[in-house]
Amino acid sequence: MSSRRGSFLSTKLHCSSCLPCPLYFEKFKPSEKLQEHGTERLDARHLDSPLRLKAAVHYTVGCLCEEVALDKEMQFSKQTIAAISELTFRQCENFAKDLEMFARHAKRTTINTEDVKLLARRSNSLLKYITDKSEEIAQINLERKAQKKKKSEGGGKNSREPAEAGVVESEN
């Protein structure tokens, strides 16, 4: 994966001590907080938070485009990757605002699964997937809660008694 990191970038813009920051200077116009490490290296710790998020989205989109390009034997231009990255970032911003508004409308400060389901309501397959996963997680949580309750109820007994009872039951 590290050999593929810079293949879609014109310059190396990452610092060895930080997350990869594949940014195009002309696209995102870095803030004044950027400090150079040599001529082509930047320290990601000094990037503004939205700029770091854009860099992470851009990096991920670049990696995904490269995987698709290898799989489908096609090429993506740098401009295409930048456009997909920008669209993805803007859509994520819209999703975040919508989720926040759904929670606020319900007079809550925390976003929950119902808000996410409401966001995904226009995509039937996504809604079904989220609903299934939500139910699966809820079931796992119920099982863990029941196990925890059994352990707390059995905590007053001798630790050998439940094991012996299990052996007797299995013999019958």
mmCIF file of C-alpha atoms in Angstrom:
data_model
loop_
_atom_site.group_PDB
_atom_site.id
_atom_site.type_symbol
_atom_site.label_atom_id
_atom_site.label_comp_id
_atom_site.label_asym_id
_atom_site.label_seq_id
_atom_site.Cartn_x
_atom_site.Cartn_y
_atom_site.Cartn_z
ATOM 1 C CA MET A 1 0.000 0.000 0.000
ATOM 2 C CA SER A 2 2.828 2.395 0.752
ATOM 3 C CA SER A 3 4.197 1.998 -2.752
ATOM 4 C CA ARG A 4 0.845 3.113 -4.143
ATOM 5 C CA ARG A 5 0.551 6.108 -1.828
ATOM 6 C CA GLY A 6 2.222 8.696 -4.029
ATOM 7 C CA SER A 7 1.419 7.268 -7.438
ATOM 8 C CA PHE A 8 -1.508 9.606 -8.100
ATOM 9 C CA LEU A 9 0.131 12.691 -6.609
ATOM 10 C CA SER A 10 2.349 15.170 -8.338
ATOM 11 C CA THR A 11 4.491 15.665 -5.203
ATOM 12 C CA LYS A 12 5.045 13.871 -1.926
ATOM 13 C CA LEU A 13 3.174 15.845 0.704
ATOM 14 C CA HIS A 14 3.360 13.686 3.772
ATOM 15 C CA CYS A 15 5.448 13.630 6.883
ATOM 16 C CA SER A 16 6.744 10.335 8.267
ATOM 17 C CA SER A 17 5.411 11.124 11.757
ATOM 18 C CA CYS A 18 1.860 11.934 10.617
ATOM 19 C CA LEU A 19 -0.999 10.557 8.593
ATOM 20 C CA PRO A 20 -0.543 10.846 4.818
ATOM 21 C CA CYS A 21 -1.577 14.269 3.577
ATOM 22 C CA PRO A 22 -1.926 14.063 -0.205
ATOM 23 C CA LEU A 23 -3.012 17.584 -1.034
ATOM 24 C CA TYR A 24 -2.648 19.652 -4.131
ATOM 25 C CA PHE A 25 -1.488 23.123 -3.164
ATOM 26 C CA GLU A 26 -3.429 24.735 -5.979
ATOM 27 C CA LYS A 27 -6.658 22.875 -5.123
ATOM 28 C CA PHE A 28 -6.976 23.401 -1.369
ATOM 29 C CA LYS A 29 -4.799 26.499 -0.819
ATOM 30 C CA PRO A 30 -3.199 25.483 2.508
ATOM 31 C CA SER A 31 -3.548 27.827 5.469
ATOM 32 C CA GLU A 32 -0.809 29.956 6.967
ATOM 33 C CA LYS A 33 -0.301 27.305 9.663
ATOM 34 C CA LEU A 34 1.439 24.978 7.210
ATOM 35 C CA GLN A 35 5.131 24.636 7.907
ATOM 36 C CA GLU A 36 7.477 23.044 5.419
ATOM 37 C CA HIS A 37 9.922 20.287 6.299
ATOM 38 C CA GLY A 38 12.399 20.692 3.490
ATOM 39 C CA THR A 39 11.016 21.443 0.043
ATOM 40 C CA GLU A 40 8.311 18.804 -0.389
ATOM 41 C CA ARG A 41 7.402 17.635 3.120
ATOM 42 C CA LEU A 42 4.669 19.033 5.346
ATOM 43 C CA ASP A 43 3.770 18.380 8.956
ATOM 44 C CA ALA A 44 0.090 17.361 9.100
ATOM 45 C CA ARG A 45 -0.162 18.352 12.766
ATOM 46 C CA HIS A 46 -0.181 21.999 11.680
ATOM 47 C CA LEU A 47 -3.034 21.641 9.193
ATOM 48 C CA ASP A 48 -6.459 23.025 9.980
ATOM 49 C CA SER A 49 -8.940 20.280 10.879
ATOM 50 C CA PRO A 50 -11.128 20.667 7.745
ATOM 51 C CA LEU A 51 -8.006 20.634 5.611
ATOM 52 C CA ARG A 52 -6.820 17.401 7.266
ATOM 53 C CA LEU A 53 -10.238 15.846 6.648
ATOM 54 C CA LYS A 54 -10.091 16.885 3.005
ATOM 55 C CA ALA A 55 -6.631 15.389 2.767
ATOM 56 C CA ALA A 56 -7.834 12.107 4.275
ATOM 57 C CA VAL A 57 -10.822 11.975 1.911
ATOM 58 C CA HIS A 58 -8.596 12.789 -1.049
ATOM 59 C CA TYR A 59 -6.120 10.077 -0.069
ATOM 60 C CA THR A 60 -8.875 7.472 0.371
ATOM 61 C CA VAL A 61 -10.569 8.394 -2.906
ATOM 62 C CA GLY A 62 -7.205 8.180 -4.657
ATOM 63 C CA CYS A 63 -6.575 4.705 -3.255
ATOM 64 C CA LEU A 64 -10.074 3.532 -4.195
ATOM 65 C CA CYS A 65 -9.759 4.953 -7.701
ATOM 66 C CA GLU A 66 -6.442 3.216 -8.092
ATOM 67 C CA GLU A 67 -7.963 -0.119 -7.003
ATOM 68 C CA VAL A 68 -10.827 0.319 -9.476
ATOM 69 C CA ALA A 69 -8.360 1.339 -12.187
ATOM 70 C CA LEU A 70 -6.347 -1.831 -11.659
ATOM 71 C CA ASP A 71 -9.462 -3.997 -11.524
ATOM 72 C CA LYS A 72 -11.159 -2.469 -14.579
ATOM 73 C CA GLU A 73 -7.946 -1.737 -16.508
ATOM 74 C CA MET A 74 -8.647 1.971 -16.851
ATOM 75 C CA GLN A 75 -7.107 5.247 -15.676
ATOM 76 C CA PHE A 76 -8.366 8.162 -13.563
ATOM 77 C CA SER A 77 -6.939 11.619 -14.143
ATOM 78 C CA LYS A 78 -5.790 13.759 -11.227
ATOM 79 C CA GLN A 79 -8.649 16.165 -11.945
ATOM 80 C CA THR A 80 -11.188 13.328 -11.772
ATOM 81 C CA ILE A 81 -9.818 12.144 -8.439
ATOM 82 C CA ALA A 82 -9.885 15.716 -7.122
ATOM 83 C CA ALA A 83 -13.492 16.193 -8.326
ATOM 84 C CA ILE A 84 -14.650 12.922 -6.737
ATOM 85 C CA SER A 85 -12.864 13.887 -3.521
ATOM 86 C CA GLU A 86 -14.497 17.303 -3.437
ATOM 87 C CA LEU A 87 -17.964 15.861 -4.111
ATOM 88 C CA THR A 88 -17.479 13.211 -1.443
ATOM 89 C CA PHE A 89 -16.339 15.763 1.108
ATOM 90 C CA ARG A 90 -19.268 18.087 0.388
ATOM 91 C CA GLN A 91 -21.745 15.200 0.593
ATOM 92 C CA CYS A 92 -20.291 14.159 3.953
ATOM 93 C CA GLU A 93 -20.665 17.736 5.187
ATOM 94 C CA ASN A 94 -24.309 17.694 4.094
ATOM 95 C CA PHE A 95 -24.859 14.352 5.821
ATOM 96 C CA ALA A 96 -23.328 15.691 9.034
ATOM 97 C CA LYS A 97 -25.536 18.785 8.962
ATOM 98 C CA ASP A 98 -28.650 16.693 8.270
ATOM 99 C CA LEU A 99 -27.862 14.283 11.104
ATOM 100 C CA GLU A 100 -27.307 17.183 13.455
ATOM 101 C CA MET A 101 -30.626 18.746 12.447
ATOM 102 C CA PHE A 102 -32.512 15.443 12.873
ATOM 103 C CA ALA A 103 -31.181 15.085 16.416
ATOM 104 C CA ARG A 104 -31.862 18.732 17.205
ATOM 105 C CA HIS A 105 -35.430 18.422 15.885
ATOM 106 C CA ALA A 106 -35.952 15.518 18.292
ATOM 107 C CA LYS A 107 -34.558 17.746 21.072
ATOM 108 C CA ARG A 108 -31.488 15.579 21.508
ATOM 109 C CA THR A 109 -27.809 16.417 21.534
ATOM 110 C CA THR A 110 -26.708 12.944 20.448
ATOM 111 C CA ILE A 111 -27.133 11.459 16.983
ATOM 112 C CA ASN A 112 -28.543 7.927 17.132
ATOM 113 C CA THR A 113 -29.294 5.113 14.691
ATOM 114 C CA GLU A 114 -32.775 6.425 13.992
ATOM 115 C CA ASP A 115 -31.227 9.632 12.651
ATOM 116 C CA VAL A 116 -28.927 7.618 10.393
ATOM 117 C CA LYS A 117 -31.885 5.544 9.143
ATOM 118 C CA LEU A 118 -33.776 8.743 8.411
ATOM 119 C CA LEU A 119 -30.796 10.023 6.436
ATOM 120 C CA ALA A 120 -30.624 6.774 4.430
ATOM 121 C CA ARG A 121 -34.364 6.597 3.731
ATOM 122 C CA ARG A 122 -33.988 7.424 0.006
ATOM 123 C CA SER A 123 -31.720 4.461 -0.652
ATOM 124 C CA ASN A 124 -33.656 1.260 -0.002
ATOM 125 C CA SER A 125 -30.604 -1.000 -0.076
ATOM 126 C CA LEU A 126 -28.637 1.268 2.269
ATOM 127 C CA LEU A 127 -31.595 1.605 4.623
ATOM 128 C CA LYS A 128 -32.026 -2.182 4.715
ATOM 129 C CA TYR A 129 -28.309 -2.675 5.388
ATOM 130 C CA ILE A 130 -28.288 -0.090 8.204
ATOM 131 C CA THR A 131 -31.468 -1.544 9.719
ATOM 132 C CA ASP A 132 -30.066 -5.092 9.618
ATOM 133 C CA LYS A 133 -26.772 -4.019 11.193
ATOM 134 C CA SER A 134 -28.572 -1.980 13.831
ATOM 135 C CA GLU A 135 -30.736 -4.963 14.785
ATOM 136 C CA GLU A 136 -27.685 -7.244 14.824
ATOM 137 C CA ILE A 137 -25.830 -4.875 17.156
ATOM 138 C CA ALA A 138 -28.901 -4.508 19.376
ATOM 139 C CA GLN A 139 -29.186 -8.305 19.642
ATOM 140 C CA ILE A 140 -25.501 -8.642 20.551
ATOM 141 C CA ASN A 141 -25.910 -5.935 23.198
ATOM 142 C CA LEU A 142 -28.947 -7.724 24.677
ATOM 143 C CA GLU A 143 -27.005 -10.989 24.857
ATOM 144 C CA ARG A 144 -24.076 -9.277 26.563
ATOM 145 C CA LYS A 145 -26.427 -7.597 29.010
ATOM 146 C CA ALA A 146 -28.059 -10.950 29.830
ATOM 147 C CA GLN A 147 -24.650 -12.574 30.340
ATOM 148 C CA LYS A 148 -23.572 -9.714 32.577
ATOM 149 C CA LYS A 149 -26.782 -10.049 34.599
ATOM 150 C CA LYS A 150 -26.261 -13.809 35.003
ATOM 151 C CA LYS A 151 -22.698 -13.211 36.177
ATOM 152 C CA SER A 152 -23.818 -10.595 38.710
ATOM 153 C CA GLU A 153 -26.593 -12.865 40.017
ATOM 154 C CA GLY A 154 -24.219 -15.814 40.292
ATOM 155 C CA GLY A 155 -21.513 -13.696 41.904
ATOM 156 C CA GLY A 156 -22.679 -14.525 45.458
ATOM 157 C CA LYS A 157 -22.336 -18.289 44.944
ATOM 158 C CA ASN A 158 -19.178 -20.352 45.132
ATOM 159 C CA SER A 159 -17.351 -20.236 41.793
ATOM 160 C CA ARG A 160 -17.261 -24.090 41.575
ATOM 161 C CA GLU A 161 -21.023 -24.631 41.981
ATOM 162 C CA PRO A 162 -22.073 -23.433 38.468
ATOM 163 C CA ALA A 163 -19.418 -25.622 36.844
ATOM 164 C CA GLU A 164 -20.546 -28.700 38.788
ATOM 165 C CA ALA A 165 -24.191 -27.983 37.967
ATOM 166 C CA GLY A 166 -23.284 -27.806 34.282
ATOM 167 C CA VAL A 167 -21.599 -31.218 34.461
ATOM 168 C CA VAL A 168 -24.619 -32.810 36.159
ATOM 169 C CA GLU A 169 -26.999 -31.382 33.551
ATOM 170 C CA SER A 170 -24.893 -32.637 30.659
ATOM 171 C CA GLU A 171 -24.789 -36.180 32.077
ATOM 172 C CA ASN A 172 -28.607 -36.513 32.150
#
